[in-house]
Coordinates of C-alpha atoms in Angstrom, one line a residue:
Chain A
X11 CA 155.9 50.8 31.2
X12 CA 156.6 48.4 34.1
X13 CA 156.1 44.6 34.0
X14 CA 153.4 44.9 36.6
X15 CA 151.3 47.3 34.5
X16 CA 151.8 45.1 31.5
X17 CA 150.8 41.9 33.3
X18 CA 147.7 43.6 34.8
X19 CA 146.8 44.9 31.4
X20 CA 147.1 41.4 29.9
X21 CA 145.0 40.0 32.7
X22 CA 142.3 42.6 31.9
X23 CA 142.2 41.6 28.2
X24 CA 142.5 37.9 28.5
X25 CA 139.5 37.6 30.7
X26 CA 136.8 35.3 29.3
X27 CA 134.1 38.1 29.4
X28 CA 136.4 40.5 27.5
X29 CA 137.3 37.8 25.0
X30 CA 133.6 37.1 24.3
X31 CA 133.0 40.8 23.8
X32 CA 135.9 41.0 21.4
X33 CA 134.6 38.0 19.4
X34 CA 131.1 39.3 19.3
X35 CA 132.2 42.8 18.2
X36 CA 134.4 41.2 15.6
X37 CA 131.6 39.4 13.9
X38 CA 129.4 42.5 14.2
X39 CA 132.1 44.6 12.6
X40 CA 132.7 42.2 9.8
X41 CA 129.0 42.1 8.9
X42 CA 128.6 45.9 9.1
X43 CA 131.7 46.4 7.1
X44 CA 130.7 43.9 4.4
X45 CA 127.2 45.2 3.8
X46 CA 127.4 48.4 1.6
X47 CA 125.7 51.4 3.3
X48 CA 126.7 50.3 6.8
X49 CA 129.9 51.9 7.8
X50 CA 132.5 51.5 10.5
X51 CA 131.5 54.9 12.1
X52 CA 127.9 53.7 12.1
X53 CA 129.0 50.5 13.9
X54 CA 130.7 52.6 16.5
X55 CA 127.7 54.9 17.0
X56 CA 125.5 51.8 17.4
X57 CA 127.9 50.2 19.8
X58 CA 127.9 53.1 22.2
X59 CA 124.6 52.4 24.0
X60 CA 125.6 48.8 24.4
X61 CA 129.0 49.7 25.9
X62 CA 127.4 51.9 28.5
X63 CA 126.9 49.0 30.7
X64 CA 130.3 47.4 30.4
X65 CA 133.5 48.1 32.3
X66 CA 136.0 50.4 30.5
X67 CA 138.2 47.8 28.9
X68 CA 135.6 45.6 27.2
X69 CA 133.7 48.8 26.2
X70 CA 136.7 50.2 24.3
X71 CA 137.8 46.7 23.1
X72 CA 134.4 46.2 21.4
X73 CA 134.8 49.5 19.5
X74 CA 138.4 48.9 18.5
X75 CA 137.7 45.4 17.3
X76 CA 134.5 46.2 15.4
X77 CA 136.0 49.1 13.6
X78 CA 139.2 47.3 12.6
X79 CA 137.1 44.4 11.2
X80 CA 134.7 46.7 9.4
X81 CA 137.4 48.6 7.6
X82 CA 138.9 45.3 6.3
X83 CA 135.4 43.9 5.5
X84 CA 134.6 47.0 3.4
X85 CA 136.9 45.5 0.7
X86 CA 134.7 42.4 0.3
X87 CA 131.7 43.9 -1.5
X88 CA 134.1 45.9 -3.7
X89 CA 135.2 42.6 -5.2
X90 CA 131.7 41.1 -5.6
X91 CA 129.4 44.0 -6.1
X92 CA 131.6 46.9 -7.2
X93 CA 130.3 48.7 -4.2
X94 CA 132.5 49.7 -1.2
X95 CA 131.4 48.2 2.1
X96 CA 132.6 51.3 3.9
X97 CA 133.8 54.7 2.4
X98 CA 137.4 53.6 3.3
X99 CA 137.3 51.1 0.5
X100 CA 135.9 53.4 -2.1
X101 CA 139.3 54.5 -3.4
X102 CA 140.0 51.0 -4.9
X103 CA 136.6 49.5 -5.4
X104 CA 136.8 49.7 -9.2
X105 CA 140.3 48.2 -9.1
X106 CA 139.2 45.3 -6.9
X107 CA 136.1 44.6 -9.1
X108 CA 138.2 44.6 -12.2
X109 CA 140.4 42.0 -10.6
X110 CA 137.4 39.8 -9.9
X111 CA 136.2 40.2 -13.5
X112 CA 139.7 39.0 -14.6
X113 CA 139.3 35.9 -12.4
X114 CA 141.7 37.3 -9.7
X115 CA 139.0 37.8 -7.1
X116 CA 140.8 35.4 -4.7
X117 CA 144.0 37.4 -5.0
X118 CA 142.2 40.8 -4.5
X119 CA 140.3 39.6 -1.4
X120 CA 143.4 37.9 0.0
X121 CA 145.6 41.0 -0.4
X122 CA 142.8 43.1 1.1
X123 CA 143.0 40.9 4.2
X124 CA 146.8 40.4 4.5
X125 CA 147.7 44.1 3.9
X126 CA 144.9 45.3 6.2
X127 CA 146.5 43.2 9.0
X128 CA 150.0 44.5 8.2
X129 CA 148.8 48.1 8.0
X130 CA 146.7 47.7 11.2
X131 CA 149.7 46.3 13.1
X132 CA 152.0 49.1 11.8
X133 CA 149.5 51.8 12.9
X134 CA 149.2 50.1 16.3
X135 CA 153.0 50.0 16.7
X136 CA 153.2 53.8 16.0
X137 CA 150.4 54.4 18.4
X138 CA 152.1 52.5 21.2
X139 CA 155.4 54.3 20.6
X140 CA 154.2 57.8 19.8
X141 CA 151.4 58.3 22.3
X142 CA 153.4 58.2 25.5
X143 CA 156.2 60.3 24.0
X144 CA 153.7 63.0 22.9
X145 CA 152.1 63.0 26.3
X146 CA 155.4 64.0 27.8
X147 CA 155.4 67.1 25.7
X148 CA 151.8 67.7 26.1
X149 CA 152.1 68.0 29.9
X150 CA 153.7 71.4 29.4
X151 CA 150.8 72.8 27.4
X152 CA 148.8 75.7 28.5
X153 CA 145.6 77.1 27.1
X154 CA 147.5 78.9 24.3
X155 CA 148.9 75.6 23.0
X156 CA 145.6 73.8 23.3
X157 CA 143.9 76.7 21.4
X158 CA 146.3 76.4 18.5
X159 CA 146.2 72.6 18.5
X160 CA 142.4 72.6 18.2
X161 CA 142.5 75.3 15.5
X162 CA 145.2 73.2 13.6
X163 CA 143.0 70.1 13.9
X164 CA 139.9 71.9 12.7
X165 CA 141.7 73.4 9.8
X166 CA 143.3 70.2 8.7
X167 CA 139.8 68.6 8.9
X168 CA 138.5 71.2 6.5
X169 CA 141.3 71.2 4.0
X170 CA 141.9 67.4 3.9
X171 CA 138.2 66.8 3.1
X172 CA 137.4 66.1 -0.5
X173 CA 135.6 68.8 -2.4
X174 CA 135.1 72.5 -1.8
X175 CA 137.0 73.6 1.3
X176 CA 134.5 76.4 1.8
X177 CA 131.7 73.9 2.3
X178 CA 134.0 72.2 4.8
X179 CA 134.3 75.5 6.7
X180 CA 130.5 75.9 6.8
X181 CA 130.1 72.3 8.0
X182 CA 132.7 73.0 10.7
X183 CA 131.0 76.3 11.8
X184 CA 127.6 74.6 12.1
X185 CA 129.2 71.9 14.3
X186 CA 130.8 74.6 16.5
X187 CA 127.4 76.3 16.7
X188 CA 125.8 73.1 17.9
X189 CA 128.4 72.8 20.6
X190 CA 127.5 76.3 21.9
X191 CA 124.0 75.3 22.9
X192 CA 123.4 75.0 26.6
X193 CA 124.9 76.1 29.9
X194 CA 128.3 74.4 29.4
X195 CA 130.4 77.4 28.5
X196 CA 133.0 79.4 30.4
X197 CA 130.5 81.9 31.6
X198 CA 127.9 79.3 32.6
X199 CA 125.3 81.3 30.8
X200 CA 122.4 79.6 29.1
X201 CA 122.7 80.0 25.3
X202 CA 120.2 79.0 22.6
X203 CA 118.1 77.2 25.2
X204 CA 114.7 78.9 24.5
X205 CA 113.9 78.1 28.1
X206 CA 113.9 74.4 27.4
X207 CA 115.4 72.2 30.0
X208 CA 116.5 69.6 27.5
X209 CA 118.5 72.2 25.6
X210 CA 120.0 73.7 28.8
X211 CA 122.1 70.6 29.3
X212 CA 123.5 71.0 25.8
X213 CA 122.9 68.7 22.8
X214 CA 123.9 65.2 23.6
X215 CA 126.4 64.0 21.0
X216 CA 125.6 60.3 20.7
X217 CA 122.1 60.7 19.3
X218 CA 123.4 63.4 16.9
X219 CA 126.1 61.0 15.7
X220 CA 123.6 58.1 15.4
X221 CA 121.6 60.5 13.3
X222 CA 124.4 61.8 11.1
X223 CA 126.1 58.5 10.6
X224 CA 123.4 55.9 10.8
X225 CA 120.0 57.5 10.0
X226 CA 121.5 59.4 7.1
X227 CA 123.0 56.2 5.7
X228 CA 119.6 54.5 6.1
X229 CA 117.9 57.3 4.2
X230 CA 120.4 56.9 1.4
X231 CA 119.9 53.1 1.4
X232 CA 116.1 53.5 1.3
X233 CA 116.4 56.1 -1.5
X234 CA 118.5 53.7 -3.5
X235 CA 116.4 50.6 -2.7
X236 CA 115.4 50.2 -6.4
X237 CA 119.0 49.6 -7.5
X238 CA 119.6 45.9 -7.4
X239 CA 122.9 44.4 -6.2
X240 CA 124.4 42.2 -8.8
X241 CA 126.9 39.7 -7.6
X242 CA 130.0 39.0 -9.7
X243 CA 130.9 35.3 -9.8
X244 CA 134.2 34.4 -8.2
X245 CA 135.8 31.1 -7.2
X246 CA 137.3 31.6 -3.7
X247 CA 139.7 28.9 -2.7
X248 CA 142.7 29.6 -0.5
X249 CA 142.9 33.4 -0.1
X250 CA 146.5 33.3 1.1
X251 CA 147.7 31.8 -2.2
X252 CA 150.2 34.2 -3.8
X253 CA 150.2 36.6 -0.9
X254 CA 153.7 35.9 0.3
X255 CA 155.0 36.7 -3.2
X256 CA 153.1 40.1 -3.1
X257 CA 154.6 40.9 0.4
X258 CA 158.1 40.4 -1.1
X259 CA 157.3 42.2 -4.3
X260 CA 155.7 45.3 -2.8
X261 CA 157.5 46.0 0.5
X262 CA 158.0 49.7 -0.2
X263 CA 154.3 50.2 -1.2
X264 CA 153.2 48.5 2.0
X265 CA 155.4 50.7 4.1
X266 CA 154.5 53.9 2.3
X267 CA 150.8 53.1 2.6
X268 CA 151.1 52.3 6.3
X269 CA 153.1 55.5 7.1
X270 CA 150.9 57.8 5.1
X271 CA 147.8 56.1 6.6
X272 CA 149.0 56.5 10.2
X273 CA 149.9 60.1 9.6
X274 CA 146.5 61.0 7.9
X275 CA 144.8 59.1 10.7
X276 CA 146.6 61.1 13.3
X277 CA 145.7 64.4 11.7
X278 CA 142.4 65.4 13.2
X279 CA 139.3 65.1 11.1
X280 CA 140.7 63.0 8.3
X281 CA 140.4 59.2 8.7
X282 CA 140.6 55.9 6.9
X283 CA 138.6 57.0 3.8
X284 CA 140.8 60.0 2.9
X285 CA 144.0 58.0 3.8
X286 CA 142.9 55.3 1.2
X287 CA 142.3 57.9 -1.5
X288 CA 145.6 59.6 -0.9
X289 CA 147.5 56.3 -0.7
X290 CA 145.9 55.0 -3.9
X291 CA 146.9 58.2 -5.7
X292 CA 150.4 58.0 -4.4
X293 CA 150.8 54.4 -5.3
X294 CA 149.8 55.2 -8.9
X295 CA 152.1 58.2 -9.0
X296 CA 155.2 56.3 -7.9
X297 CA 154.4 53.0 -9.6
X298 CA 156.6 51.5 -12.3
X299 CA 153.5 50.5 -14.2
X300 CA 150.9 53.2 -13.6
X301 CA 149.2 52.3 -16.9
X302 CA 148.0 49.1 -15.3
X303 CA 146.0 51.0 -12.6
X304 CA 142.3 50.7 -13.1
X305 CA 142.5 47.5 -15.1
X306 CA 142.7 45.2 -12.1
X307 CA 146.2 45.7 -10.8
X308 CA 146.9 44.7 -7.2
X309 CA 149.5 47.3 -6.3
X310 CA 147.1 50.1 -5.4
X311 CA 144.9 47.8 -3.4
X312 CA 148.0 46.8 -1.3
X313 CA 149.1 50.3 -0.6
X314 CA 145.6 51.8 0.1
X315 CA 144.5 48.6 1.9
X316 CA 147.4 48.9 4.3
X317 CA 146.8 52.7 4.6
X318 CA 143.1 52.6 5.7
X319 CA 143.7 50.1 8.4
X320 CA 146.8 51.9 9.8
X321 CA 144.8 55.2 9.8
X322 CA 142.4 53.6 12.2
X323 CA 145.1 53.2 14.9
X324 CA 146.8 56.5 14.0
X325 CA 143.5 58.4 14.8
X326 CA 143.8 57.2 18.4
X327 CA 147.1 59.1 19.0
X328 CA 145.6 62.7 19.2
X329 CA 142.4 61.3 20.7
X330 CA 144.2 59.7 23.7
X331 CA 146.9 62.4 24.2
X332 CA 145.0 65.6 23.6
X333 CA 141.3 64.6 23.5
X334 CA 141.3 65.7 19.9
X335 CA 139.8 63.0 17.6
X336 CA 141.8 61.9 14.6
X337 CA 138.7 60.7 12.7
X338 CA 135.0 60.5 13.1
X339 CA 135.2 57.1 14.9
X340 CA 137.5 58.5 17.6
X341 CA 135.2 61.5 17.8
X342 CA 132.6 59.1 19.2
X343 CA 135.2 57.2 21.2
X344 CA 136.2 60.3 23.1
X345 CA 132.7 60.6 24.5
X346 CA 132.9 57.0 25.6
X347 CA 136.3 57.6 27.2
X348 CA 134.9 60.4 29.4
X349 CA 131.9 58.2 30.4
X350 CA 134.2 55.4 31.4
X351 CA 136.5 57.7 33.5
X352 CA 139.4 57.4 31.1
X353 CA 139.5 61.1 30.5
X354 CA 141.8 61.7 27.5
X355 CA 144.7 64.0 27.9
X356 CA 148.4 63.7 28.7
X357 CA 147.7 62.5 32.2
X358 CA 145.9 59.4 31.0
X359 CA 149.3 57.7 31.0
X360 CA 149.7 58.3 34.7
X361 CA 146.1 57.9 35.9
X362 CA 145.0 55.0 33.7
X363 CA 148.1 53.2 32.5
X364 CA 146.7 49.7 32.9
X365 CA 143.5 50.4 31.0
X366 CA 145.5 52.2 28.3
X367 CA 147.9 49.3 27.8
X368 CA 144.9 47.0 27.8
X369 CA 143.6 49.0 24.8
X370 CA 146.9 48.7 23.0
X371 CA 146.9 44.9 23.5
X372 CA 143.3 44.8 22.2
X373 CA 144.5 46.6 19.1
X374 CA 147.2 43.9 18.5
X375 CA 144.7 41.2 19.2
X376 CA 142.0 42.5 17.0
X377 CA 144.4 42.8 14.0
X378 CA 145.6 39.2 14.6
X379 CA 142.1 37.9 15.0
X380 CA 141.3 39.5 11.6
X381 CA 143.3 36.7 9.9
X382 CA 141.0 33.7 10.8
X383 CA 137.8 35.7 11.0
X384 CA 138.6 37.5 7.8
X385 CA 138.9 34.3 5.9
X386 CA 135.6 33.2 7.4
X387 CA 134.0 36.5 6.3
X388 CA 135.3 36.1 2.8
X389 CA 133.9 32.6 2.6
X390 CA 130.6 33.7 4.0
X391 CA 130.5 36.9 1.9
X392 CA 127.8 35.6 -0.5
X393 CA 125.4 34.9 2.3
X394 CA 126.1 38.2 4.0
X395 CA 125.6 40.2 0.8
X396 CA 122.3 38.4 0.2
X397 CA 120.9 39.8 3.5
X398 CA 117.6 41.4 2.4
X399 CA 117.8 45.2 2.7
X400 CA 114.0 45.7 3.1
X401 CA 114.3 43.8 6.4
X402 CA 117.8 44.9 7.4
X403 CA 117.2 48.7 7.2
X404 CA 114.1 48.7 9.4
X405 CA 115.8 46.6 12.1
X406 CA 118.8 48.8 12.1
X407 CA 116.6 51.8 12.4
X408 CA 114.8 50.3 15.4
X409 CA 118.2 49.7 16.9
X410 CA 119.1 53.4 16.3
X411 CA 115.9 54.5 18.1
X412 CA 116.6 52.4 21.2
X413 CA 120.3 53.5 21.1
X414 CA 119.6 57.2 21.0
X415 CA 116.8 56.8 23.6
X416 CA 119.2 54.9 25.9
X417 CA 121.7 57.7 26.3
X418 CA 119.5 59.9 28.5
X419 CA 116.4 57.7 28.7
X420 CA 114.5 60.4 26.9
X421 CA 112.6 60.6 23.7
X422 CA 114.3 63.9 23.0
X423 CA 117.3 61.8 21.9
X424 CA 115.1 60.2 19.1
X425 CA 114.1 63.7 18.0
X426 CA 117.7 64.8 17.9
X427 CA 118.6 61.7 15.9
X428 CA 115.9 62.3 13.3
X429 CA 116.7 66.0 13.0
X430 CA 120.5 65.4 12.5
X431 CA 119.8 62.4 10.3
X432 CA 118.0 64.6 7.9
X433 CA 120.6 67.3 8.2
X434 CA 123.4 64.9 7.6
X435 CA 121.7 63.4 4.6
X436 CA 121.0 66.8 3.0
X437 CA 124.6 68.0 3.7
X438 CA 126.2 65.0 2.1
X439 CA 123.9 65.1 -0.9
X440 CA 125.0 68.7 -1.5
X441 CA 128.7 68.2 -1.1
X442 CA 129.1 69.4 2.5
X443 CA 131.3 66.9 4.3
X444 CA 129.9 65.7 7.7
X445 CA 133.2 65.0 9.4
X446 CA 134.1 68.6 10.1
X447 CA 130.7 69.2 11.7
X448 CA 131.2 66.3 14.0
X449 CA 134.7 67.5 14.9
X450 CA 133.3 71.0 15.6
X451 CA 130.7 69.6 17.9
X452 CA 133.3 67.5 19.8
X453 CA 135.9 70.2 20.0
X454 CA 133.7 73.3 20.3
X455 CA 133.7 73.4 24.1
X456 CA 137.5 72.8 24.2
X457 CA 138.1 75.5 21.7
X458 CA 136.0 78.1 23.4
X459 CA 137.3 77.4 26.8
X460 CA 140.9 77.7 25.8
X461 CA 140.2 80.7 23.6
X462 CA 138.4 82.6 26.3
X463 CA 140.8 81.8 29.1
X464 CA 143.7 82.7 26.8
X465 CA 142.0 86.0 26.0
X466 CA 141.4 86.7 29.7
X467 CA 145.0 85.8 30.6
X468 CA 146.4 88.0 27.8
X469 CA 143.8 90.7 28.5
X470 CA 142.7 90.7 24.8
X471 CA 146.3 91.0 23.4
X472 CA 146.3 88.7 20.4
X473 CA 150.1 88.7 20.2
X474 CA 150.2 86.7 23.4
X475 CA 149.0 83.7 21.4
X476 CA 152.5 83.6 19.8
X477 CA 154.7 84.4 22.7
X478 CA 155.2 80.9 24.2
X479 CA 157.6 78.8 22.1
X480 CA 155.4 75.8 21.3
X481 CA 152.3 78.0 21.0
X482 CA 154.1 80.2 18.6
X483 CA 155.3 77.3 16.4
X484 CA 151.8 75.8 16.4
X485 CA 150.3 79.1 15.5
X486 CA 152.7 79.6 12.6
X487 CA 152.1 76.1 11.4
X488 CA 148.3 76.8 11.5
X489 CA 148.7 80.0 9.5
X490 CA 150.7 78.0 6.9
X491 CA 148.1 75.3 6.6
X492 CA 145.4 78.0 6.3
X493 CA 147.2 79.8 3.6
X494 CA 147.9 76.7 1.4
X495 CA 144.6 76.8 -0.5
X496 CA 144.9 80.6 -1.1
X497 CA 148.4 80.2 -2.5
X498 CA 147.3 77.2 -4.6
X499 CA 144.5 79.3 -6.1
X500 CA 146.9 82.2 -6.8
X501 CA 149.3 79.9 -8.6
X502 CA 146.5 78.3 -10.6
X503 CA 145.3 81.8 -11.6
X504 CA 148.7 82.9 -12.7
X505 CA 149.0 79.7 -14.8
X506 CA 145.7 80.4 -16.4
X507 CA 146.6 84.0 -17.3
X508 CA 150.1 83.1 -18.6
X509 CA 148.7 80.2 -20.7
Chain B
X22 CA 127.4 90.4 30.3
X23 CA 128.5 93.3 32.4
X24 CA 131.9 92.9 34.2
X25 CA 133.1 90.3 31.8
X26 CA 135.4 91.4 29.0
X27 CA 134.9 88.1 27.1
X28 CA 131.4 87.0 27.8
X29 CA 129.2 84.2 26.5
X30 CA 128.3 86.0 23.3
X31 CA 131.8 86.1 22.0
X32 CA 132.2 82.7 20.6
X33 CA 128.8 82.3 18.9
X34 CA 129.3 85.8 17.6
X35 CA 132.6 84.8 15.9
X36 CA 130.8 81.7 14.5
X37 CA 128.0 83.8 13.1
X38 CA 130.5 86.1 11.4
X39 CA 132.2 83.1 9.8
X40 CA 128.9 81.7 8.6
X41 CA 127.9 85.0 7.1
X42 CA 131.1 85.3 5.2
X43 CA 131.2 81.7 3.9
X44 CA 127.5 81.7 3.1
X45 CA 128.0 84.9 1.1
X46 CA 130.9 83.6 -0.9
X47 CA 129.2 80.2 -1.6
X48 CA 126.0 82.1 -2.7
X49 CA 128.1 84.3 -5.0
X50 CA 129.9 81.2 -6.4
X51 CA 126.6 79.4 -7.1
X52 CA 125.1 82.5 -8.7
X53 CA 128.1 82.9 -11.0
X54 CA 128.1 79.2 -12.1
X55 CA 124.4 79.6 -13.0
X56 CA 123.5 76.2 -11.7
X57 CA 119.8 75.6 -10.9
X58 CA 119.0 76.6 -7.3
X59 CA 117.1 73.4 -6.5
X60 CA 117.4 70.0 -8.1
X61 CA 115.1 67.2 -7.3
X62 CA 117.0 64.0 -6.4
X63 CA 116.7 61.0 -8.7
X64 CA 114.8 58.8 -6.2
X65 CA 111.8 61.2 -6.1
X66 CA 110.7 59.5 -9.3
X67 CA 110.7 56.0 -7.7
X68 CA 107.5 55.4 -5.8
X69 CA 109.1 52.7 -3.7
X70 CA 112.1 54.8 -2.7
X71 CA 109.9 57.9 -2.1
X72 CA 107.5 56.0 0.1
X73 CA 110.5 54.5 1.9
X74 CA 112.1 57.9 2.7
X75 CA 108.8 59.4 3.7
X76 CA 108.0 56.5 5.9
X77 CA 111.4 56.6 7.7
X78 CA 110.7 60.2 8.7
X79 CA 107.1 59.6 9.5
X80 CA 107.8 56.4 11.5
X81 CA 110.4 58.1 13.7
X82 CA 108.0 61.0 14.4
X83 CA 105.2 58.5 15.2
X84 CA 107.5 56.7 17.6
X85 CA 108.4 59.9 19.5
X86 CA 104.7 60.8 19.8
X87 CA 103.2 57.4 20.4
X88 CA 105.8 55.4 22.4
X89 CA 104.8 56.9 25.8
X90 CA 101.1 56.0 25.2
X91 CA 101.2 52.8 23.2
X92 CA 104.4 51.5 24.8
X93 CA 107.5 50.2 23.0
X94 CA 106.1 46.8 21.9
X95 CA 103.1 48.1 19.9
X96 CA 104.8 51.2 18.5
X97 CA 108.0 49.4 17.5
X98 CA 106.1 46.6 15.9
X99 CA 103.8 48.9 14.0
X100 CA 106.6 51.0 12.5
X101 CA 108.6 47.9 11.6
X102 CA 105.7 46.5 9.7
X103 CA 105.2 49.8 7.9
X104 CA 108.8 50.1 6.9
X105 CA 109.2 46.5 5.8
X106 CA 106.0 46.5 3.8
X107 CA 106.8 49.8 2.1
X108 CA 110.3 48.7 1.2
X109 CA 108.8 45.7 -0.5
X110 CA 108.8 42.7 1.8
X111 CA 105.8 40.4 1.7
X112 CA 103.3 40.0 4.6
X113 CA 104.5 36.5 5.2
X114 CA 108.0 37.6 5.8
X115 CA 107.2 41.0 7.4
X116 CA 105.0 39.8 10.3
X117 CA 107.3 37.2 11.9
X118 CA 110.5 39.2 11.3
X119 CA 109.0 42.4 12.7
X120 CA 107.8 40.5 15.7
X121 CA 111.1 38.8 16.4
X122 CA 113.1 42.0 15.9
X123 CA 110.9 43.9 18.3
X124 CA 111.0 41.2 21.0
X125 CA 114.8 40.6 20.7
X126 CA 115.7 44.3 20.8
X127 CA 113.4 44.9 23.7
X128 CA 114.7 42.0 25.7
X129 CA 118.3 42.7 25.1
X130 CA 118.0 46.4 25.9
X131 CA 115.3 46.3 28.6
X132 CA 116.5 43.2 30.4
X133 CA 120.2 42.9 29.7
X134 CA 121.1 46.6 29.5
X135 CA 118.3 47.9 31.8
X136 CA 117.1 50.7 29.5
X137 CA 113.7 51.7 30.8
X138 CA 111.9 51.4 27.5
X139 CA 108.3 52.7 27.9
X140 CA 105.4 50.4 28.5
X141 CA 102.7 53.1 28.1
X142 CA 99.2 51.9 28.6
X143 CA 100.4 48.3 29.0
X144 CA 102.2 49.1 32.2
X145 CA 100.3 46.4 34.2
X146 CA 101.6 43.7 31.8
X147 CA 105.2 44.8 32.3
X148 CA 107.7 42.1 33.0

């Protein structure tokens, strides 16, 4: 990175227009994150139509800022309502609420904020260091390597998801099937179009994502409208009181949460929510006082709170370098990157270095901005949580309509949004994770293209997929990942029979 | 397709095989566990929630069918009123909030972001 690039990037970020966008998105993100049922992914999906009309840097900046704020703000209702604001906070909601009940609400909210910032900055540092280095390697990749990379990503998405992996596979295959619609395939042959011109262009992803992430959440919110929100009382003074002591007491936990979070974020398909669950479990496992977990103990909140915010930045590593999203937020972001001419891939560091470093700077800025705005959000939490749902849900729904219409200026977008909203709701209610489906839709074209061109190059010889050194290692790694659940099941069965 | 060894049917074909296998295993698992094939969700019993869910779906369908005729203003206002009333807001709150939400969203998307939201039969009043 040269000084010239850096100063240009700084100039692009510290432009009054961009700073206003960042501030506005930060407040939007804090609100969306703090209100249960509105998620960070939903915030991203709703921001896309707005970012259409912005230059690349503010467009990406608004998404980066809003999601970072939303993941932190998800901790707020955990303390007051015993409801996670976003799924990323669900892992330690009970813990945070128990702290509020014990009169330690201030400490819980404060550590949510402080360790979110630390985790976010850690993830950003890894992103800045790792992405260019990976890009160097990725320049040498051919269709065989990309094929394995996509397969590896898709399989980790399925097996990291919580619940039945088979349901994850079904979700993934449905996503791939959606990606097969239209003319955009290696043969250029219309598939599943039924002679319809709207379908020939393929299914537009943004209305689908607004459907699966926003409309399905609204349906869930409407279905649960009868459940009242009961606010726990908490005296909130100075949220930073006692935080320095925690930083000194739990450095290892903070570091472990940040590292695991970044890694889980960088693995395709698994994002902040799974990172938080894994970090909370790990924190309990290695804690000196595991018996305190669940009764309002801050240790797990620290580790998982750092983890979910670091996952957010980690997810951008594969998204920028390979065009493979690390979580469902970056699955949406990749579409925006293409629209803005910042095509993801190893060459992004040569073609768009300034914009890229501007994005990195925004990441740092957003995490620092979280400190003052986070305090304000905690202070204003009671007002935000009192927002009447019977008015809020209809307004968001109208926003969804306009957003999915805006992508192609066609009512077909609204139809897609509704259809996939219902599909997403039904899937989640029945234990089918939505993230693999989204990943399948985003990566379907890439998978098919690399698979078919590899098959043509190799003339149908499957062994060719293992003949190049990196492709061979990636292939072996994929086979190992795929065989883990089978081996686990065999071990479990042997234990059952021997016991 | 003739002349192509790996044509456009390959990829969907593989997906289809995968879906058949997974679907079969899942069906077998469900059958073995003897869980009921269909369970009504809890909210079906709450009239307010049921009306809400039905109105979300009906409202969106209504928007798709009516927006090009009635225009954005009328359609959006009507579905806002329906949703807010069915979710339990009073008329006194619903009418002003629905009106303001419709106007603000229209102005910000139509004027600021230049999305051609439909005017329908009110084309001559367009601004």
